[in-house]
XYZ file of C-alpha atoms in Angstrom:
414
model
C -159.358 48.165 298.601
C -162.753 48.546 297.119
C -162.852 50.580 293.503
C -163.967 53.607 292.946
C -167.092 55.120 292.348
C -168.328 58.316 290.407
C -168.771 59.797 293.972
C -165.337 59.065 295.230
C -163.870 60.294 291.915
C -165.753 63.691 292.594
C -164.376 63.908 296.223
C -160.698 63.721 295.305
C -158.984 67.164 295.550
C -156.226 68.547 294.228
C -152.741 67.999 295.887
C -149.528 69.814 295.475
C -148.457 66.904 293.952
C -149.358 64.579 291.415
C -151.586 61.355 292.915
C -152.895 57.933 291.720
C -155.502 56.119 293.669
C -156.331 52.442 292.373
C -159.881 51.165 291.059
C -158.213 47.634 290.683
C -156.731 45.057 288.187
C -154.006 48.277 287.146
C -156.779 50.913 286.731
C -155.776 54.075 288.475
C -157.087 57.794 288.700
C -154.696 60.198 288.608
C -155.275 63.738 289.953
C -153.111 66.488 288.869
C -152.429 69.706 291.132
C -154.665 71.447 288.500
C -157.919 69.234 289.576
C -157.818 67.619 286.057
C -158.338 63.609 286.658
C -156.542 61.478 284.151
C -157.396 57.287 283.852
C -153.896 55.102 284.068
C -153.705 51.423 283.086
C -150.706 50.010 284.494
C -149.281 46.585 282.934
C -146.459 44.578 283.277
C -145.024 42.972 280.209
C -141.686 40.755 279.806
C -141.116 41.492 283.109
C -141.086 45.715 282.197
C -143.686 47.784 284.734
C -145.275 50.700 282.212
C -148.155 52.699 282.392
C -150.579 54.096 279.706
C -153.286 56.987 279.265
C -156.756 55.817 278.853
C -158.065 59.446 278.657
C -159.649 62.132 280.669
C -162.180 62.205 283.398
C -164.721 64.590 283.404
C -167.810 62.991 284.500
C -171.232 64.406 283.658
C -171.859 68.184 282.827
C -174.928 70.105 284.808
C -177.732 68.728 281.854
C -176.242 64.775 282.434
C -174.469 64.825 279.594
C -171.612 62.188 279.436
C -167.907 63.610 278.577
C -164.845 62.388 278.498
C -163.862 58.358 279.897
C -166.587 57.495 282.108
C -165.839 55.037 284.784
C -167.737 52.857 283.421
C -165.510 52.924 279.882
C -162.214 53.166 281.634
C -163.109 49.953 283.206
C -164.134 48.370 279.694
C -161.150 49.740 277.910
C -158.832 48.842 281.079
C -159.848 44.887 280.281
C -159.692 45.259 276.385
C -156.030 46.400 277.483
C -155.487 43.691 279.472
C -156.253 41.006 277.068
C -153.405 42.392 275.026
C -151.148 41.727 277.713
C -152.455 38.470 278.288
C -151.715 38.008 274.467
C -148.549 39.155 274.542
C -149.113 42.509 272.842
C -147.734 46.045 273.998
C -151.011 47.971 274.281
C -149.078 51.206 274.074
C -147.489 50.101 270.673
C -150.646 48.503 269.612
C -152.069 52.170 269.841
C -149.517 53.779 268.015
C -149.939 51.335 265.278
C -153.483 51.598 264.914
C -153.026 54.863 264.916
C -150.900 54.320 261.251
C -153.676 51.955 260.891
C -156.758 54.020 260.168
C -159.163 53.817 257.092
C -157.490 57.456 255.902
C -154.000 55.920 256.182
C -155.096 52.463 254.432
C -157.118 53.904 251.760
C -154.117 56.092 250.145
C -152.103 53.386 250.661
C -154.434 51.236 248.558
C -154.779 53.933 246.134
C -151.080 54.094 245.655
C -150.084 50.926 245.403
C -153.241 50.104 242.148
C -151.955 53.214 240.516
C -147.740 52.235 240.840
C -148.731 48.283 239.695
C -150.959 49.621 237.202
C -154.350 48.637 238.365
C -156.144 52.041 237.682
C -155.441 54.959 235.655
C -153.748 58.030 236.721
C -157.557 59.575 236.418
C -159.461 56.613 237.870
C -156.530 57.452 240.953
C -157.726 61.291 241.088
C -161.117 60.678 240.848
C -160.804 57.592 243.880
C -159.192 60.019 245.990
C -161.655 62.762 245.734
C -164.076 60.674 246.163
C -163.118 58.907 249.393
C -162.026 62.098 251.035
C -164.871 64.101 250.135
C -167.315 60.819 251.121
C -165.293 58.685 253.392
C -163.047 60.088 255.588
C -165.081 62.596 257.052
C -166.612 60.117 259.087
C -164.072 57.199 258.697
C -161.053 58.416 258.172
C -159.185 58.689 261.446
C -160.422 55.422 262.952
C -158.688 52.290 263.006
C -159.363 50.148 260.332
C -159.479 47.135 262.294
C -162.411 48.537 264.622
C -164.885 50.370 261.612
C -168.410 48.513 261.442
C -170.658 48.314 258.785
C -172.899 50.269 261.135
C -170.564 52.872 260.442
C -170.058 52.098 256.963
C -173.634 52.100 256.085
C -173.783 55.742 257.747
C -171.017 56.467 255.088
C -173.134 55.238 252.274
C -176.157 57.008 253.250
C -175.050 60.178 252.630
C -173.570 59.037 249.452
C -176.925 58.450 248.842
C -177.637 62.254 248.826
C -175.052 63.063 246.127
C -176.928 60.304 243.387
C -176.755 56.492 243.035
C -173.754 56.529 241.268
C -172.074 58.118 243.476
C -173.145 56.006 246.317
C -172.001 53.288 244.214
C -168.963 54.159 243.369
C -168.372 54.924 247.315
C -169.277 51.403 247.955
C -167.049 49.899 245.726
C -164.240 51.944 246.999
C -164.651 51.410 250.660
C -165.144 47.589 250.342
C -162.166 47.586 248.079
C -160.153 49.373 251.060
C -161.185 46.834 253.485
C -160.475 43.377 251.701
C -156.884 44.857 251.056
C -156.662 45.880 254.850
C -158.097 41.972 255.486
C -155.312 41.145 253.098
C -152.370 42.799 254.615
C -153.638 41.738 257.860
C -154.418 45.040 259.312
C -158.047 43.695 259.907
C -159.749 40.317 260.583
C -162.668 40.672 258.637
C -164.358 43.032 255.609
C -167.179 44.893 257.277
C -168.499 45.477 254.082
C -169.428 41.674 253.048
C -173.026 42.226 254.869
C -174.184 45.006 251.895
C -173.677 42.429 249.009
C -177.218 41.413 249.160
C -178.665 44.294 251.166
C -180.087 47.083 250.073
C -176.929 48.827 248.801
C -176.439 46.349 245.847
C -178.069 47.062 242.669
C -177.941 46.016 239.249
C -175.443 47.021 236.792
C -176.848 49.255 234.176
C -175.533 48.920 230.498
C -175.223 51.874 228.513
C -178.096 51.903 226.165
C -177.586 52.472 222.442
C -179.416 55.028 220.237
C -182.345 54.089 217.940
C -181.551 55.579 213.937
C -183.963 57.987 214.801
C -182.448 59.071 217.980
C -178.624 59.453 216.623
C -180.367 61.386 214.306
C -181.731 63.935 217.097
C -178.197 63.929 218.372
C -176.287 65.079 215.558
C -178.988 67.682 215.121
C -178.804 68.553 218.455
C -175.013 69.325 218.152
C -176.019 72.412 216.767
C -177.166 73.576 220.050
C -173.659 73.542 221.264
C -172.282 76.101 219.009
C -170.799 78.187 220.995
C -168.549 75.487 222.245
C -166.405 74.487 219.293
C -164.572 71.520 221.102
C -167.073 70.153 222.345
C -169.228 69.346 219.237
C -166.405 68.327 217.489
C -164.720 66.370 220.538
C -168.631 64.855 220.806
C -168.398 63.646 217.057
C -165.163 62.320 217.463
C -166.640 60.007 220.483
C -168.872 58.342 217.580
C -166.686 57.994 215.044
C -163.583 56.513 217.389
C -165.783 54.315 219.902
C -163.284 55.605 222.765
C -164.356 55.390 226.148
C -165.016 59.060 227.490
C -161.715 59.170 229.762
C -159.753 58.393 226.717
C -160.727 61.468 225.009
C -160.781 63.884 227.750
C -157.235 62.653 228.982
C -156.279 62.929 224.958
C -152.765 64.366 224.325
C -151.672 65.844 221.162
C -148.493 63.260 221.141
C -150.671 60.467 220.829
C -151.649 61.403 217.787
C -149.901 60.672 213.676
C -152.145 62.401 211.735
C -150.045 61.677 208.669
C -150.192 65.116 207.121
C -147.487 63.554 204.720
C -150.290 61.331 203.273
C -153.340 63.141 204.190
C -154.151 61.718 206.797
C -154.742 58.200 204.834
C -152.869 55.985 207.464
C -153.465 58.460 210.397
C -153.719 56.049 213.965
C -154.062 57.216 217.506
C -152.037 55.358 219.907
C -153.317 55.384 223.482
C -150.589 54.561 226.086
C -151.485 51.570 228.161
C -151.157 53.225 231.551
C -154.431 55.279 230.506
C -156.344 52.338 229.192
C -158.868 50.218 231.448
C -157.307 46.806 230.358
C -153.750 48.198 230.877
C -152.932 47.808 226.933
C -151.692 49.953 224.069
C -154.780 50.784 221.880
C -154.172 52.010 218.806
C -157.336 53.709 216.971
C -157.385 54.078 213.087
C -158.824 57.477 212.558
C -161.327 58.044 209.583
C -160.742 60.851 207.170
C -163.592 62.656 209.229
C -161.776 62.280 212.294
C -158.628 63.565 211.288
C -160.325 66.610 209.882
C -161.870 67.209 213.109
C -158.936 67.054 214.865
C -157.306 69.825 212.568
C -159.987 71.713 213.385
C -159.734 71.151 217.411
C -155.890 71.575 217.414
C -156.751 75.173 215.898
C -159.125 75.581 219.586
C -156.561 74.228 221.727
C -153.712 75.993 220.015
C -150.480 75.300 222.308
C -151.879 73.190 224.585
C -150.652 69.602 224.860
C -154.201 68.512 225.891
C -156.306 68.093 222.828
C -159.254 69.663 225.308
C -157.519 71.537 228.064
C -159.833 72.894 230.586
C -161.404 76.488 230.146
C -159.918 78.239 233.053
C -156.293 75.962 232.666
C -154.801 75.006 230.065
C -152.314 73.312 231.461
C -154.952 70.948 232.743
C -157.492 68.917 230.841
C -161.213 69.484 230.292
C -162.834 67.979 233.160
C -164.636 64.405 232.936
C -167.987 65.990 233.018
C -167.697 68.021 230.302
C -168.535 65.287 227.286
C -171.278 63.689 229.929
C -173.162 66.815 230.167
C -172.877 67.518 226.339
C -174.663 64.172 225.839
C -177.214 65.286 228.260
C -178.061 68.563 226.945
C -178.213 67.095 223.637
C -180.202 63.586 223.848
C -181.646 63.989 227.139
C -180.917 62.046 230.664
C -181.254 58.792 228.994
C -178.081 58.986 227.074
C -174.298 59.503 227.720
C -170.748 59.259 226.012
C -171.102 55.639 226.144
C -174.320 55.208 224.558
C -171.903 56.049 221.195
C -169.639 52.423 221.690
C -172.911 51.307 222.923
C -174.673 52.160 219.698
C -171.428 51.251 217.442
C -171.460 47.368 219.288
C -175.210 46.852 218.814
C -174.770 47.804 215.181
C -171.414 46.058 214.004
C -172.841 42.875 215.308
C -176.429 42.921 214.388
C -175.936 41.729 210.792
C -173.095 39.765 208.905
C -170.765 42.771 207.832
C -168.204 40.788 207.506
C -165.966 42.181 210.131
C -164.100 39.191 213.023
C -165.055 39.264 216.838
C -161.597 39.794 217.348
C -161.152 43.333 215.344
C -164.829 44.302 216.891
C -163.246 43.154 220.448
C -159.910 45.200 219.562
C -161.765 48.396 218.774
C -163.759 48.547 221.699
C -160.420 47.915 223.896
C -162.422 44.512 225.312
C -160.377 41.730 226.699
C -159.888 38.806 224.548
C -162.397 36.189 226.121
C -160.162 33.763 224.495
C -157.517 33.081 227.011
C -155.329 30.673 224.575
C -155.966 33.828 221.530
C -155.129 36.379 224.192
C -152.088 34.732 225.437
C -149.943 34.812 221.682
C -152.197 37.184 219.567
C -150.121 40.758 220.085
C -151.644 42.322 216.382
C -153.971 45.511 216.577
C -156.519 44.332 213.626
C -155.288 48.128 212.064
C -156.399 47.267 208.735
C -159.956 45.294 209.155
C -160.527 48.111 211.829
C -159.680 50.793 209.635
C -162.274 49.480 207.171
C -164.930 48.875 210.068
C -164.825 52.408 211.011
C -165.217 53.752 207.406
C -168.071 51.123 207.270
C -169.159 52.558 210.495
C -168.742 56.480 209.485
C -170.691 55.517 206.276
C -173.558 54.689 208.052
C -173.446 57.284 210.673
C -173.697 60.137 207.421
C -176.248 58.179 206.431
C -178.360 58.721 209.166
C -177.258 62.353 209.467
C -177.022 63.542 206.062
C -179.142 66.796 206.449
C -176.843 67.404 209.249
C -173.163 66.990 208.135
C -172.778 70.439 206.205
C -173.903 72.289 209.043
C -171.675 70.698 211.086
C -168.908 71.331 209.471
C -169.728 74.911 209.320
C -169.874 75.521 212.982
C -167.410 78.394 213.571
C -164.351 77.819 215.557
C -163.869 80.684 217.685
């Protein structure tokens, strides 16, 4: 019997019964009592006749435009079918699995499994996941995983492009990150991403930049501008004189925190649980005299809240991870940001002889040891050569600032 063409397929009426006529090699048309044409594959596996849907027919509407499964793609998809059978594989369960199997499905299961082994933070998880589903999935997220191209995930990145570099970055990182695990667990052959390591997607990592004397100078002035945000200044001063990454401080709890009141604050330590850090260790910060008084001062802002800077509309929630970038902004312009403070700190502890180790500078910066054979027996926290590096450090900072340091610590808390 010869197959069937377009005009064939548009001559078939509707029965009072349900149909089938062949186009060959287990293709079929089926034509419902309603007029509605429906493509068939029909296979026989382990000696078990079945059928599956390939889709609706609807041709060509009155302007040419193709909708639905074409002939033409019933045909196509009819021998991608086939080749499963010839493999050995159920097409029909195939489906269903690559239906489980899309980039959506894959990516939160990736995201799940680096937050439960402790490969990201519970915020690095948030902000993943708002970032692939607000980036990603809109155009990748229901398709299999095994069949996305870099065609398609260069579309992706493209309009990541629209929201800033960084965030086309970070979209980058994420998606490739998705597929090498899906590559991994077998759920795909090959990364599509691997063609944008030397294209036009890849750029340069950019190092924080550290402040001039002059410059931290204009910052500490320009605190004043942000009177009328209490926690802010004083969460931006504590920044400096802690060397915390920003996430640490905006994720800050008031349990963390001994400010030994019973001592005045002489031996006062901030212990950050390892789950938040980066390097997935406990890092515990000496605070300076300064940056216990601060913190008096902020616990008087927050009040009951068990965030040190809960968010303005929630308290039950903390301040959001922008809020410390855009203080830096408004304050020392686009150049700088919340890391230009560790930045600044590294640059200067390391500049001259002060007499401090590589290992308590490493420490306070929450680095990993570069010293595999140190790394592997050395479990001390340097408390007491950090303590003094900070005070060292704070010493210098009032230095720079002195015309500023009364004023600051007559902004009014309200």
């Amino acid at each position: 019997m010869a197959g069937l063409t377009d005009g064939k397929i548009k001559g078939l009426k509707a029965k009072d019964k349900v149909y089938r006529v062949s186009d060959g090699d287990g293709l079929v048309l089926e034509v419902r009592p309603s007029g509605d044409k429906f493509w068939r594959y029909r296979y026989t596996l382990n000696g078990k006749a079945s059928m599956m849907s390939l889709g609706q027919y609807l041709g060509k509407d009155k302007g040419g435009k193709v909708q639905g499964i074409t002939l033409k793609k019933a045909r196509e998809q009819r021998d991608i079918e086939k080749s499963r059978v010839v493999s050995g594989v159920n097409p029909v369960t195939h489906r269903e699995v690559s239906k489980l199997n899309t980039f959506g499905a894959v990516a939160l299961a990736f995201c799940e499994e680096k937050l439960s082994k402790g490969g990201w933070t519970a915020s690095t998880h948030k902000r993943s996941l708002v970032a692939l589903r607000a980036r990603a999935f809109p155009m990748l997220g229901d398709r299999p995983i095994a069949d996305i191209t870099s065609g398609e995930i260069l579309k992706a990145l493209k309009e990541g492009d629209k929201s800033g570099k960084s965030i086309r970055r970070e979209l980058q990182i994420l998606i490739g990150q998705v597929c090498r695990y899906s590559v991994f667990n077998q759920l795909a052959k090959s990364d599509p991403t691997q063609v944008f390591k030397k294209g036009f997607v890849s750029e340069a990592t950019k190092h924080s930049k550290p402040m001039s004397p002059d410059e931290v100078l204009a910052f500490f002035k320009g605190l004043e501008n942000l009177a009328s945000h209490p926690a802010l200044v004083r969460g931006s001063e504590l920044i400096w004189l802690t060397t915390v990454r920003r996430d640490e401080l905006t994720q800050a709890r008031w349990e963390e925190f001994d400010l030994d009141d019973e001592h005045d604050g002489r031996d006062a330590v901030w212990v950050i649980p390892w789950e938040k850090m980066k390097m997935k260790a406990e890092h515990r910060i000496p605070l300076v005299p300064r940056a216990v008084e601060l913190l008096r001062e902020i616990k008087k802002i927050s009040r009951t809240s068990a965030w040190v800077f809960p968010g303005r509309d929630d308290a039950c929630k903390p301040i959001g991870r922008g809020g410390f970038y855009r203080a830096f902004k408004i304050i020392s312009g686009k150049e700088f940001s919340p890391h230009s403070a560790r930045a600044t700190f590294s640059t200067w502890v390391r500049e001259e002889d002060r007499g401090f180790s590589d290992l308590a500078i490493e420490k306070q910066l929450a680095h990993k040891d570069k010293n595999r054979a140190r790394a592997s027996y050395d479990g001390s926290h340097q408390l007491s050569e950090r303590r003094r590096m900070l005070l060292a450090w704070h010493r210098h900072i009032e230095s720079l600032t002195a015309d500023t340091v009364e004023k600051r610590k007559v902004v009014s808390i309200r």
